[in-house]
mmCIF file of C-alpha atoms and ligand atoms in Angstrom:
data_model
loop_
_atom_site.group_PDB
_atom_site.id
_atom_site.type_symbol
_atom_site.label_atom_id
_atom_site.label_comp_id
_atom_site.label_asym_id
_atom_site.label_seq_id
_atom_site.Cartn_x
_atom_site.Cartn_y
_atom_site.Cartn_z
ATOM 1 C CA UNK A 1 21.104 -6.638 23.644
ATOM 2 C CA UNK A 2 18.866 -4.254 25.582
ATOM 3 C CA UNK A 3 15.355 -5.677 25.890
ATOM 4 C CA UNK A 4 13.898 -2.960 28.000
ATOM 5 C CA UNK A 5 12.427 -1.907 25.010
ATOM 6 C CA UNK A 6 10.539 -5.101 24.054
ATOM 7 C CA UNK A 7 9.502 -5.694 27.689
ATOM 8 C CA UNK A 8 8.035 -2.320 27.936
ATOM 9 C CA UNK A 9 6.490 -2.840 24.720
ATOM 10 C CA UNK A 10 4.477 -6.277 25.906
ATOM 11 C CA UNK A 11 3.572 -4.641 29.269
ATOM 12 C CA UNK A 12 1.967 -1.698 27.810
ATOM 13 C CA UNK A 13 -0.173 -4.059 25.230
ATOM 14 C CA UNK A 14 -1.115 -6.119 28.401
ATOM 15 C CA UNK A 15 -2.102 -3.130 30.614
ATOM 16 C CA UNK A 16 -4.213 -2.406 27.571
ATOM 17 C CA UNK A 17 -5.608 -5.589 27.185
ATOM 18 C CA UNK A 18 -9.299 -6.260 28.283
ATOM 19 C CA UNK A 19 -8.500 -9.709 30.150
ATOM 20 C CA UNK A 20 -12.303 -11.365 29.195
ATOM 21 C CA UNK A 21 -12.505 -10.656 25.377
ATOM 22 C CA UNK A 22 -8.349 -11.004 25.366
ATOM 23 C CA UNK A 23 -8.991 -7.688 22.667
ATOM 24 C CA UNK A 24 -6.416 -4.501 22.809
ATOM 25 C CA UNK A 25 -8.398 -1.441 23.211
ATOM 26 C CA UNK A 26 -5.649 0.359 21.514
ATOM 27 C CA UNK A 27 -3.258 -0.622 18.977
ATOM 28 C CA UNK A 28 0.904 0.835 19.052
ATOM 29 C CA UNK A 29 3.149 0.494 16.329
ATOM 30 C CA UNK A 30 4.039 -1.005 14.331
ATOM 31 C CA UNK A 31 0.973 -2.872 14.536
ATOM 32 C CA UNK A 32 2.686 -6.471 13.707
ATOM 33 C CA UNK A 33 5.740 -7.120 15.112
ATOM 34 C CA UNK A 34 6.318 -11.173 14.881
ATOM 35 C CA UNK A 35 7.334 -10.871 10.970
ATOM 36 C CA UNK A 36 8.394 -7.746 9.149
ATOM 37 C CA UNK A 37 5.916 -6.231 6.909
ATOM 38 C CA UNK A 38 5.822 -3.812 4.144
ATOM 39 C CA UNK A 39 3.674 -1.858 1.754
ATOM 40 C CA UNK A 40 0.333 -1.628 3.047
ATOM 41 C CA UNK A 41 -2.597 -1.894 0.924
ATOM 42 C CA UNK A 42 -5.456 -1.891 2.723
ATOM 43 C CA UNK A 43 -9.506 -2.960 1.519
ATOM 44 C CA UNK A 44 -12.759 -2.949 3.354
ATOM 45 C CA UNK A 45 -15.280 -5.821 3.068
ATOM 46 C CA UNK A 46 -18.015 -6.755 4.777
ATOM 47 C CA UNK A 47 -17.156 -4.892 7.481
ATOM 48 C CA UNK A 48 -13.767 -6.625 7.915
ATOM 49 C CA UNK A 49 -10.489 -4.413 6.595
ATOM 50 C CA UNK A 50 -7.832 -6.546 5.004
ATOM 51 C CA UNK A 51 -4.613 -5.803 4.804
ATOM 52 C CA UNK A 52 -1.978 -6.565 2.292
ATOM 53 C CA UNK A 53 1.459 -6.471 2.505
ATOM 54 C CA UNK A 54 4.700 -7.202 1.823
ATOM 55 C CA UNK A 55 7.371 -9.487 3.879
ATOM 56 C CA UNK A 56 10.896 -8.413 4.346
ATOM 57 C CA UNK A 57 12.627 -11.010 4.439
ATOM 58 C CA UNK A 58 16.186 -9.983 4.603
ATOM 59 C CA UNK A 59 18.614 -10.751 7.074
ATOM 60 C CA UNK A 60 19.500 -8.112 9.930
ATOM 61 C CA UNK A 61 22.430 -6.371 8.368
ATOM 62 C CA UNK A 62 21.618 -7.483 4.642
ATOM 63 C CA UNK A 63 20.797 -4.443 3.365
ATOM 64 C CA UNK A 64 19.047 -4.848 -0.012
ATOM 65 C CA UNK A 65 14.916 -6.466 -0.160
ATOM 66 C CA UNK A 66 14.387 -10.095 0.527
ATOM 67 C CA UNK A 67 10.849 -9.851 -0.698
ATOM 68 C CA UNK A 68 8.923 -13.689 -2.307
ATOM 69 C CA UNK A 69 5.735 -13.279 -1.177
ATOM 70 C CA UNK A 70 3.068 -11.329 0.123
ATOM 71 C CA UNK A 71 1.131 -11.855 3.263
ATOM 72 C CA UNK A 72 -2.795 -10.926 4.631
ATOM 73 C CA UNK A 73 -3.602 -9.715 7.941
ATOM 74 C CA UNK A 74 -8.065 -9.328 8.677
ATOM 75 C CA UNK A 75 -9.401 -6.795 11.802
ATOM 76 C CA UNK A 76 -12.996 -5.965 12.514
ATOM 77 C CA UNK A 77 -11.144 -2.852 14.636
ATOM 78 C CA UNK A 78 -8.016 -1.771 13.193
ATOM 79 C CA UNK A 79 -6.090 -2.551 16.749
ATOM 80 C CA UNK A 80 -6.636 -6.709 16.842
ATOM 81 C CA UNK A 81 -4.860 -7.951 13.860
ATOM 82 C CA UNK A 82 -5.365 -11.419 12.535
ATOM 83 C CA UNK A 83 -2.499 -13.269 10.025
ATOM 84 C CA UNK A 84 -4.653 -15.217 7.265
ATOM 85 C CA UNK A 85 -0.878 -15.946 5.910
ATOM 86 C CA UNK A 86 0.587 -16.248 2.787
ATOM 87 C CA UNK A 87 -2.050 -15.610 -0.428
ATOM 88 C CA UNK A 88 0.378 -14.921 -2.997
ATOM 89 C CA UNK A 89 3.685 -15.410 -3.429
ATOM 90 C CA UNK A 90 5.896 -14.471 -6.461
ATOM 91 C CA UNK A 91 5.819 -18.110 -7.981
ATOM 92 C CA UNK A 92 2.146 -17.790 -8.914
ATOM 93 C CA UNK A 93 3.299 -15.615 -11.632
ATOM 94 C CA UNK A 94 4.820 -18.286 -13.589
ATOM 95 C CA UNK A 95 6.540 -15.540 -16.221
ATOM 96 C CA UNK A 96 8.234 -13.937 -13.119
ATOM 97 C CA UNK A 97 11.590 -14.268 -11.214
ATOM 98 C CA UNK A 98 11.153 -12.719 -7.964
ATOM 99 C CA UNK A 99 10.673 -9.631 -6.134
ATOM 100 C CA UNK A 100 7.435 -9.371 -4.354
ATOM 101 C CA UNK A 101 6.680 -5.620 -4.217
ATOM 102 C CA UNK A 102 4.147 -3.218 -3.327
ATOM 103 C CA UNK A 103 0.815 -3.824 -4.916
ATOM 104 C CA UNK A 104 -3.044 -3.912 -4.357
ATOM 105 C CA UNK A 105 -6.300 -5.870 -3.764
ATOM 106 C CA UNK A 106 -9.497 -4.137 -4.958
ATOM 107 C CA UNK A 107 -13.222 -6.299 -5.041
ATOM 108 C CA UNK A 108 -15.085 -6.336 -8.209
ATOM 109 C CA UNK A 109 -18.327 -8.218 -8.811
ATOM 110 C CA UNK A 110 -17.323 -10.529 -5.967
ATOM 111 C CA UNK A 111 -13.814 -11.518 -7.265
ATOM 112 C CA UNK A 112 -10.840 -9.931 -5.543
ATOM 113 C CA UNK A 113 -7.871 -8.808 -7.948
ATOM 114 C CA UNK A 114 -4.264 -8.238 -6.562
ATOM 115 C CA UNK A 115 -2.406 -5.981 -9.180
ATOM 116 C CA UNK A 116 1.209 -7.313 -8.146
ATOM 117 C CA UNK A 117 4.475 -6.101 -9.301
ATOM 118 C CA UNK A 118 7.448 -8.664 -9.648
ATOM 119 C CA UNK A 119 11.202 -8.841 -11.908
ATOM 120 C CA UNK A 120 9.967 -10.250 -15.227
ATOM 121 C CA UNK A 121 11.866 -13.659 -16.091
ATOM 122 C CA UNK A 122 12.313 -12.650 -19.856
ATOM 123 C CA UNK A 123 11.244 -9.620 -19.863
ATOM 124 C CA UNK A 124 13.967 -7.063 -18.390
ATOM 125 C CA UNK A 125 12.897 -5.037 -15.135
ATOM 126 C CA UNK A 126 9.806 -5.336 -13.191
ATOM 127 C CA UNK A 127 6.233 -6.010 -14.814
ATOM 128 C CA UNK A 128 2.683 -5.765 -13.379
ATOM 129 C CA UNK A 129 0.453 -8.918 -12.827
ATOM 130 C CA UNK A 130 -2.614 -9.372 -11.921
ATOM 131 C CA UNK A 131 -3.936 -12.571 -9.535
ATOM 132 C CA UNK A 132 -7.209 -13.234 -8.943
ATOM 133 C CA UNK A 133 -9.323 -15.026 -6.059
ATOM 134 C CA UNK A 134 -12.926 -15.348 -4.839
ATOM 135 C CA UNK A 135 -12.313 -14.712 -1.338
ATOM 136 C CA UNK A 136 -9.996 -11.735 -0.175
ATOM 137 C CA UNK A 137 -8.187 -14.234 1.744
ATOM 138 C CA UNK A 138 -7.339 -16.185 -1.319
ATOM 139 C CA UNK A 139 -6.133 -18.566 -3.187
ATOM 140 C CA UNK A 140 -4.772 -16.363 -5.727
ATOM 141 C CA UNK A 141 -3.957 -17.332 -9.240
ATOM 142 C CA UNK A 142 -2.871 -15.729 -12.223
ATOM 143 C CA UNK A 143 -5.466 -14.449 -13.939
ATOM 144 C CA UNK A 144 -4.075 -13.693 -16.959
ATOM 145 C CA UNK A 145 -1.373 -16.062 -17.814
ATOM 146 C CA UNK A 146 1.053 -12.994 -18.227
ATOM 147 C CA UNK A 147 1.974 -9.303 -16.946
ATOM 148 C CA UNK A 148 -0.532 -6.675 -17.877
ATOM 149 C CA UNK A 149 2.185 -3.896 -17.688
ATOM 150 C CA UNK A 150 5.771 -4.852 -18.559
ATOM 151 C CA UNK A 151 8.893 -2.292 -18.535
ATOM 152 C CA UNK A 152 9.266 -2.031 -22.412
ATOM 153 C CA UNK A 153 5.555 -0.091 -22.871
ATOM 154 C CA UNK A 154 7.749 2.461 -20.695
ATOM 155 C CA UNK A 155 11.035 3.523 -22.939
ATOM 156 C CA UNK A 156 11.254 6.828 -21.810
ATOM 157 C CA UNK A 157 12.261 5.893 -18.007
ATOM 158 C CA UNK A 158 15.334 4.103 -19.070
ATOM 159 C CA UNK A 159 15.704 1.992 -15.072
ATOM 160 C CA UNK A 160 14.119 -1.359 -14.620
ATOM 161 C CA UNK A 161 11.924 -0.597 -11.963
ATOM 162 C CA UNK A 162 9.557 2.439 -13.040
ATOM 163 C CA UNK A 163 6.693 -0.263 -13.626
ATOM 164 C CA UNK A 164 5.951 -0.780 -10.153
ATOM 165 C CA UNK A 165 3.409 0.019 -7.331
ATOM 166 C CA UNK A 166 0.418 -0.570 -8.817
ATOM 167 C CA UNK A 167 -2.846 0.694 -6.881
ATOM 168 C CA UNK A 168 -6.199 0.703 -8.318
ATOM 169 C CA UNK A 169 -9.439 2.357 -7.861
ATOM 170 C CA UNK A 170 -13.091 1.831 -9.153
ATOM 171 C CA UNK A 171 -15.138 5.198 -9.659
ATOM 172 C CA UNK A 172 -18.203 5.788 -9.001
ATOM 173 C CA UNK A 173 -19.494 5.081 -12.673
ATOM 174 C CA UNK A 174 -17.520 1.600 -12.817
ATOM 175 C CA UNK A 175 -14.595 2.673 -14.306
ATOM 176 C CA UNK A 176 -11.394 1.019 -13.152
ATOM 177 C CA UNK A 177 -7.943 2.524 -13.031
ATOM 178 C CA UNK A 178 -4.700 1.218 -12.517
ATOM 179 C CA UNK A 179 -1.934 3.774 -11.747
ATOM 180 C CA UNK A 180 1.729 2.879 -11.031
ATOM 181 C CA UNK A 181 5.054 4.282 -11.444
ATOM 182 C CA UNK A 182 8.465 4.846 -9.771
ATOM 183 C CA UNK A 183 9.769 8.561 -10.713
ATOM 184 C CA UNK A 184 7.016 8.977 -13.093
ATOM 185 C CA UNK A 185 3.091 8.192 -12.263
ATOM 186 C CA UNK A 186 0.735 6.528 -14.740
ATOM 187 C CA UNK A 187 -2.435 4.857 -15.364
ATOM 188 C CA UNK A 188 -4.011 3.090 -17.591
ATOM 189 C CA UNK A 189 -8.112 2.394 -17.821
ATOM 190 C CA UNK A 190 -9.070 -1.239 -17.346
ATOM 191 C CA UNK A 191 -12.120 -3.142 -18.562
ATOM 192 C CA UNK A 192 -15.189 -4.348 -16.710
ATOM 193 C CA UNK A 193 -13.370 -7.607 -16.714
ATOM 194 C CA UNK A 194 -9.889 -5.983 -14.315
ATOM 195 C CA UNK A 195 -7.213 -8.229 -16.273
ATOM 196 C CA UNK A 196 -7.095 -5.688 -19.683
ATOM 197 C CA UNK A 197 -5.967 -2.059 -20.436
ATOM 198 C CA UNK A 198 -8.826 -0.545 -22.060
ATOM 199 C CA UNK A 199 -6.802 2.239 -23.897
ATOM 200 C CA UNK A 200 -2.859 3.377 -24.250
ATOM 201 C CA UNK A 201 -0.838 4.388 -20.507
ATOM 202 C CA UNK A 202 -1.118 8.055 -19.678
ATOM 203 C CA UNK A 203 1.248 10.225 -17.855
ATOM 204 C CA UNK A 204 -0.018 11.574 -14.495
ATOM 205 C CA UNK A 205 1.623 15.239 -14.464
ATOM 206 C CA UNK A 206 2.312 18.053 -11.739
ATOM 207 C CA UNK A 207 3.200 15.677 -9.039
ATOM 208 C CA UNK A 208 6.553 18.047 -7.765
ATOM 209 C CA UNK A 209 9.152 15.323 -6.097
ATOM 210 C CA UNK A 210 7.283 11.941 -7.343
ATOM 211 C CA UNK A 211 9.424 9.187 -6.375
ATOM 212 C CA UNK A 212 7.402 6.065 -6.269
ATOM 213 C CA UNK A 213 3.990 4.325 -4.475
ATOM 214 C CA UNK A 214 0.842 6.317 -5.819
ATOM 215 C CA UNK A 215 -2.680 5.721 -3.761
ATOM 216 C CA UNK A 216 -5.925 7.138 -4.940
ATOM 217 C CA UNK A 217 -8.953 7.787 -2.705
ATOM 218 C CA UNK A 218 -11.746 9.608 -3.286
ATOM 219 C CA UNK A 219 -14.108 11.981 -0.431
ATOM 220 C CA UNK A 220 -17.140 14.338 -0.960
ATOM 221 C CA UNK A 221 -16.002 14.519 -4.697
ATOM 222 C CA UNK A 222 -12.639 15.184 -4.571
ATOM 223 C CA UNK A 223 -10.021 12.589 -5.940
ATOM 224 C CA UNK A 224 -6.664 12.419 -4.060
ATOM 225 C CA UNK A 225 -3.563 11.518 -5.370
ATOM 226 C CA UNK A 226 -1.315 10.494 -2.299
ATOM 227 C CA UNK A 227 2.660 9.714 -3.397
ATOM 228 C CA UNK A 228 6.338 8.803 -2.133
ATOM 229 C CA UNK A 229 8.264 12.165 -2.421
ATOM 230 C CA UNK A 230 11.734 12.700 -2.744
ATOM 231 C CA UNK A 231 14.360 10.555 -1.259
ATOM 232 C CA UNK A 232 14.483 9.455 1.859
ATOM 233 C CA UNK A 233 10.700 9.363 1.289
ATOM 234 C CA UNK A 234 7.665 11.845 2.689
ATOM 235 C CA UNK A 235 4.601 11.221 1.685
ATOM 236 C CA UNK A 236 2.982 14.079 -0.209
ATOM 237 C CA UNK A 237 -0.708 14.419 -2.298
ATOM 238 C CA UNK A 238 -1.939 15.975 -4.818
ATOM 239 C CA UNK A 239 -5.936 16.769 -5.553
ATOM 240 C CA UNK A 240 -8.103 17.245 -8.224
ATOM 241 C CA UNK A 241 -12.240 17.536 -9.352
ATOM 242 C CA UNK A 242 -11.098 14.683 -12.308
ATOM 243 C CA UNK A 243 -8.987 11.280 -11.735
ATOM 244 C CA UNK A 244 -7.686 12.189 -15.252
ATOM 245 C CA UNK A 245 -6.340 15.071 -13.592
ATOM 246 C CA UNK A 246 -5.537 18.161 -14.374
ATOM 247 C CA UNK A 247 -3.835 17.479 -10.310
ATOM 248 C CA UNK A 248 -2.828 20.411 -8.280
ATOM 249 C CA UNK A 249 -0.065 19.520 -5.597
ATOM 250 C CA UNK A 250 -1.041 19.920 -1.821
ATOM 251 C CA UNK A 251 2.039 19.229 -0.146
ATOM 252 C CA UNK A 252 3.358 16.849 2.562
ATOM 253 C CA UNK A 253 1.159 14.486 4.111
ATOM 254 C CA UNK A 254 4.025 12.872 6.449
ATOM 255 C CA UNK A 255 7.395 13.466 6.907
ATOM 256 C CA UNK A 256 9.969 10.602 6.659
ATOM 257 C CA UNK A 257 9.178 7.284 8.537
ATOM 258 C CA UNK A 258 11.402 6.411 11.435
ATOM 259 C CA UNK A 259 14.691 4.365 10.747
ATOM 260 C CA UNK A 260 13.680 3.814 7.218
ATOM 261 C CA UNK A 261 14.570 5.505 3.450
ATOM 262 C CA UNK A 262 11.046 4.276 2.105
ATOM 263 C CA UNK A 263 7.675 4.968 2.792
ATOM 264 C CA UNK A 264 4.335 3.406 1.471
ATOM 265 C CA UNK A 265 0.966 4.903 2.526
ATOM 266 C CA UNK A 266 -2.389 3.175 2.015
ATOM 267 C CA UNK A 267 -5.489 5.587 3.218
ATOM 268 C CA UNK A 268 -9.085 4.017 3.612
ATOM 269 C CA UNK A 269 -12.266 4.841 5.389
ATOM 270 C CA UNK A 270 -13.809 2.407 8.482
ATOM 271 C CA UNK A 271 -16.559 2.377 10.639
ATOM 272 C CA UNK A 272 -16.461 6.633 9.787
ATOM 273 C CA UNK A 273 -12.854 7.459 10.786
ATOM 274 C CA UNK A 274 -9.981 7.523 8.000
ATOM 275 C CA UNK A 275 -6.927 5.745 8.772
ATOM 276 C CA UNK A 276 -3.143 6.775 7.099
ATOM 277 C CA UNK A 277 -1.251 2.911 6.831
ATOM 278 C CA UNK A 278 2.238 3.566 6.394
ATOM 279 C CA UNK A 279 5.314 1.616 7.048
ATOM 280 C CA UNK A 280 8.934 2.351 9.181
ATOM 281 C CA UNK A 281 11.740 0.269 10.037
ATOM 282 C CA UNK A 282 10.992 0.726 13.903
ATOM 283 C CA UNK A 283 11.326 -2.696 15.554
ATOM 284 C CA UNK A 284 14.028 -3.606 17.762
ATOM 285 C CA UNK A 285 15.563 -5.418 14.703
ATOM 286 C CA UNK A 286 13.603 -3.090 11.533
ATOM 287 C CA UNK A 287 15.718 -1.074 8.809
ATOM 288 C CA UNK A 288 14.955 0.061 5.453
ATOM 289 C CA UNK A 289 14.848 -4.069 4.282
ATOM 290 C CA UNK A 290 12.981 -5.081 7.630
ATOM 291 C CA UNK A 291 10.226 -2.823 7.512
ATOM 292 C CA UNK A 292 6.987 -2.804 9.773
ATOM 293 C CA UNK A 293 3.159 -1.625 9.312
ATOM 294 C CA UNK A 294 1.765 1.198 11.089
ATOM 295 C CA UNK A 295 -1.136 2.956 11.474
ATOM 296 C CA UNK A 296 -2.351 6.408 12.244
ATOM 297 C CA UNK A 297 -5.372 8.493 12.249
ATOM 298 C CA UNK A 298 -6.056 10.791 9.185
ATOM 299 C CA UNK A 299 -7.788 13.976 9.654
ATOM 300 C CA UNK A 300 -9.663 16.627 7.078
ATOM 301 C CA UNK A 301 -9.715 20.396 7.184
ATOM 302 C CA UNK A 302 -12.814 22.233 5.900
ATOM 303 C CA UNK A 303 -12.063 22.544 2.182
ATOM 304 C CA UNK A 304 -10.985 19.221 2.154
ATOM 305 C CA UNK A 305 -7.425 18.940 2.471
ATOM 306 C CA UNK A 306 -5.283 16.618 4.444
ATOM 307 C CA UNK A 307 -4.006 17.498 7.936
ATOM 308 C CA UNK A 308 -0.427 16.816 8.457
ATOM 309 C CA UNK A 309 -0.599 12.951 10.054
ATOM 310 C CA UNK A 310 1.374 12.682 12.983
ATOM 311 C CA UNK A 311 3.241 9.266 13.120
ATOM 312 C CA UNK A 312 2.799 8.119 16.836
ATOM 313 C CA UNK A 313 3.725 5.173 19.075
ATOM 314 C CA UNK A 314 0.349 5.298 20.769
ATOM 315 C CA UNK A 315 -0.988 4.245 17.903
ATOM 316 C CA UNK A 316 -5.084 4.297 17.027
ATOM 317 C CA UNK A 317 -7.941 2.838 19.262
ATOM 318 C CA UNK A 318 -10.035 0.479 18.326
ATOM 319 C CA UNK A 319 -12.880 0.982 15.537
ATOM 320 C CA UNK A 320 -16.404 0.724 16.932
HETATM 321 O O1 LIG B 1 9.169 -2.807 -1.072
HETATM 322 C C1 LIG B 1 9.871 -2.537 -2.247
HETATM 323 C C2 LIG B 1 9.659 -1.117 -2.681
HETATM 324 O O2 LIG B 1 10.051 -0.222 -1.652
HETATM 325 C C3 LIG B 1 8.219 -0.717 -2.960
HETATM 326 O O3 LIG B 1 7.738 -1.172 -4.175
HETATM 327 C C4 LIG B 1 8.318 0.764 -2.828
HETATM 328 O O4 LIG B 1 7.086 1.412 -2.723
HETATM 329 C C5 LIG B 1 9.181 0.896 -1.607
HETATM 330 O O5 LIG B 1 8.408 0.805 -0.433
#
C-alpha cells in the first residue's frame, strides 16, 4: 500500500493548523475522511451550518450502497468539522426496509424535519419519510407514522427508485416545497404543519439530462434549480422568476466528481460567501459506494448565473 499519500495529507493539515486554538485555517477534501460520507445536505442555524449526510458503508471492493443510516457533522467555519453522530437511521421508519439515501433537514417554527428516502417494506421501491426533532442534532422520530411519498403515486416511471432525493425549501411567503425525483423531478406543496402534501405531485419540466438529486436555492429573486445530469453525473441548474417554474436550463455547474459515477450537490449561503457541497469517491480507499464530502466555493456572475465551480484539493478557508 502506498501511504505517501495519507502522510502528505496529515502534514499539510498540520502545517495548516494554528497550534493554540488546534483550528485548520483551511479545510482540503474531502473534508471528513475517518468514515465515508455521502449526499450532502447542508442547513444554517444559529450561526452553526449542519451537515447531513449519508454513510457508505460498503466494503472496499463491494460495489453496490451499504447505506442504514445517516450521520450529522456541526462547523461554525466550514473547515473544522464536528461529528454529532448518528440522528437517524433507517429503522426509525418502522414501514421501511433499508436504504438510507439522500435526503434533507430544513427548520420550521423551531422543529427540524428530515425528508428521508428509504426501500418501502410493503410498499415496492423507495418511499419518502419524514422524521422530525427539536434540535438539528436530533433525536429524530417519525413524524408521521408512514411515507409521505411512496412509488405507486408515480406509475408513469415504471423503476423502483424515481421517489427519491427529496430536498425542500420554504419561500419567502411560508410556503413549503418538497421536490424529488430520479429521471424525472417533482414537487409537491406541503402544509404549515411539513408532514402533508397540500395538493396533487407536479412534474418539474425542461430540465435537459435530469438524472437524479434536485436542490433549490433562492438569491436576489431568482430560484435555482441545481440537478444530477446524465450518467456518470455533472451537476447542471436550471433558473427561473417562479419555483413553479416555467425553468430555463443554464447548463453545467460541475463536471463529474473524481473516482465516482454519482454526484450530490447541496449549495447554501454562510457568513456572506456561498459554498457548492458535493461528494467524490477520492480517499485512499473511496469509490462510487465509499463516497466522501467536499466542499468548494461558489461564485455569481452579474446577471446571476452560476460560475463553473472548480472542484479543488485546496479546499475552502475558514468562514469568518
Ligand atoms: O446515495 C444513494 C444515491 O446515490 C442517492 O440517492 C443519489 O443522489 C446518488 O448520490
Amino acid at each position: 500500500m502506498n501511504l505517501s499519500p495519507v502522510l502528505f495529507r496529515h502534514a499539510r493539515r498540520a502545517l495548516l493548523i494554528l497550534p493554540c486554538f488546534a483550528l485548520a485555517l483551511r479545510g482540503a477534501n474531502p473534508v471528513i475522511t475517518d468514515v465515508h460520507t455521502a449526499d450532502p445536505a447542508a442547513m444554517m442555524h444559529a450561526g452553526t451550518v449542519y451537515l447531513y449526510t449519508g454513510h457508505d458503508e460498503a466494503p472496499e471492493n463491494e460495489n453496490r450502497y451499504v447505506m442504514k443510516e445517516w450521520l450529522c457533522f456541526s462547523s461554525t467555519d466550514m473547515v473544522n468539522w464536528q461529528s454529532r453522530g448518528s440522528p437517524l437511521a433507517v429503522s426509525a421508519f418502522k414501514w421501511a426496509k433499508g436504504d438510507a439515501w439522500a435526503g434533507q433537514v430544513i427548520e420550521r417554527g423551531g422543529k427540524f424535519y428530515w425528508y428521508a428516502p428509504v426501500s418501502h417494506a410493503t410498499i415496492p421501491g423507495f418511499s419518502i419519510g419524514v422524521a422530525v426533532s427539536d434540535s438539528p442534532t436530533g433525536p429524530f422520530k417519525d413524524a408521521r407514522g408512514s411515507a409521505i411519498i411512496t412509488n405507486d403515486m408515480t406509475t408513469d416511471v415504471s423503476i423502483g427508485w424515481d421517489d427519491i432525493d427529496p430536498t425542500v425549501f420554504i419561500d419567502d411567503d411560508g410556503q413549503a416545497y418538497l421536490f424529488w425525483g430520479n429521471q424525472r423531478c417533482r414537487y409537491i406543496k406541503l402544509k404549515a404543519n411539513m408532514i402533508e402534501a397540500d395538493g396533487p405531485i407536479q412534474k418539474v419540466e425542461n430540465l435537459p439530462g435530469y438524472t437524479e438529486a434536485p436542490w433549490i436555492h433562492k438569491r436576489q429573486g431568482i430560484y435555482y434549480l441545481s440537478y444530477a445530469y446524465g450518467f456518470p453525473e455533472k451537476t447542471a441548474y436550471a433558473t427561473s422568476d417562479r419555483i413553479t417554474g416555467p425553468w430555463k436550463f443554464q447548463g453545467i455547474l460541475t463536471e463529474l466528481a473524481g473516482n465516482c459515477n454519482t454526484n450530490h450537490q447541496a449549495i447554501i449561503e454562510f457568513k456572506g460567501q456561498w459554498y457548492f457541497i458535493y461528494h467524490n469517491g477520492g480517499t485512499l480507499t473511496g469509490s462510487s459506494f465509499r463516497r466522501s464530502v467536499c466542499i468548494d466555493l461558489l461564485h455569481y456572475n452579474a446577471d446571476g448565473t452560476m460560475q463553473r465551480v472548480v472542484q479543488s484539493t485546496e479546499g475552502v478557508g475558514a468562514a469568518k
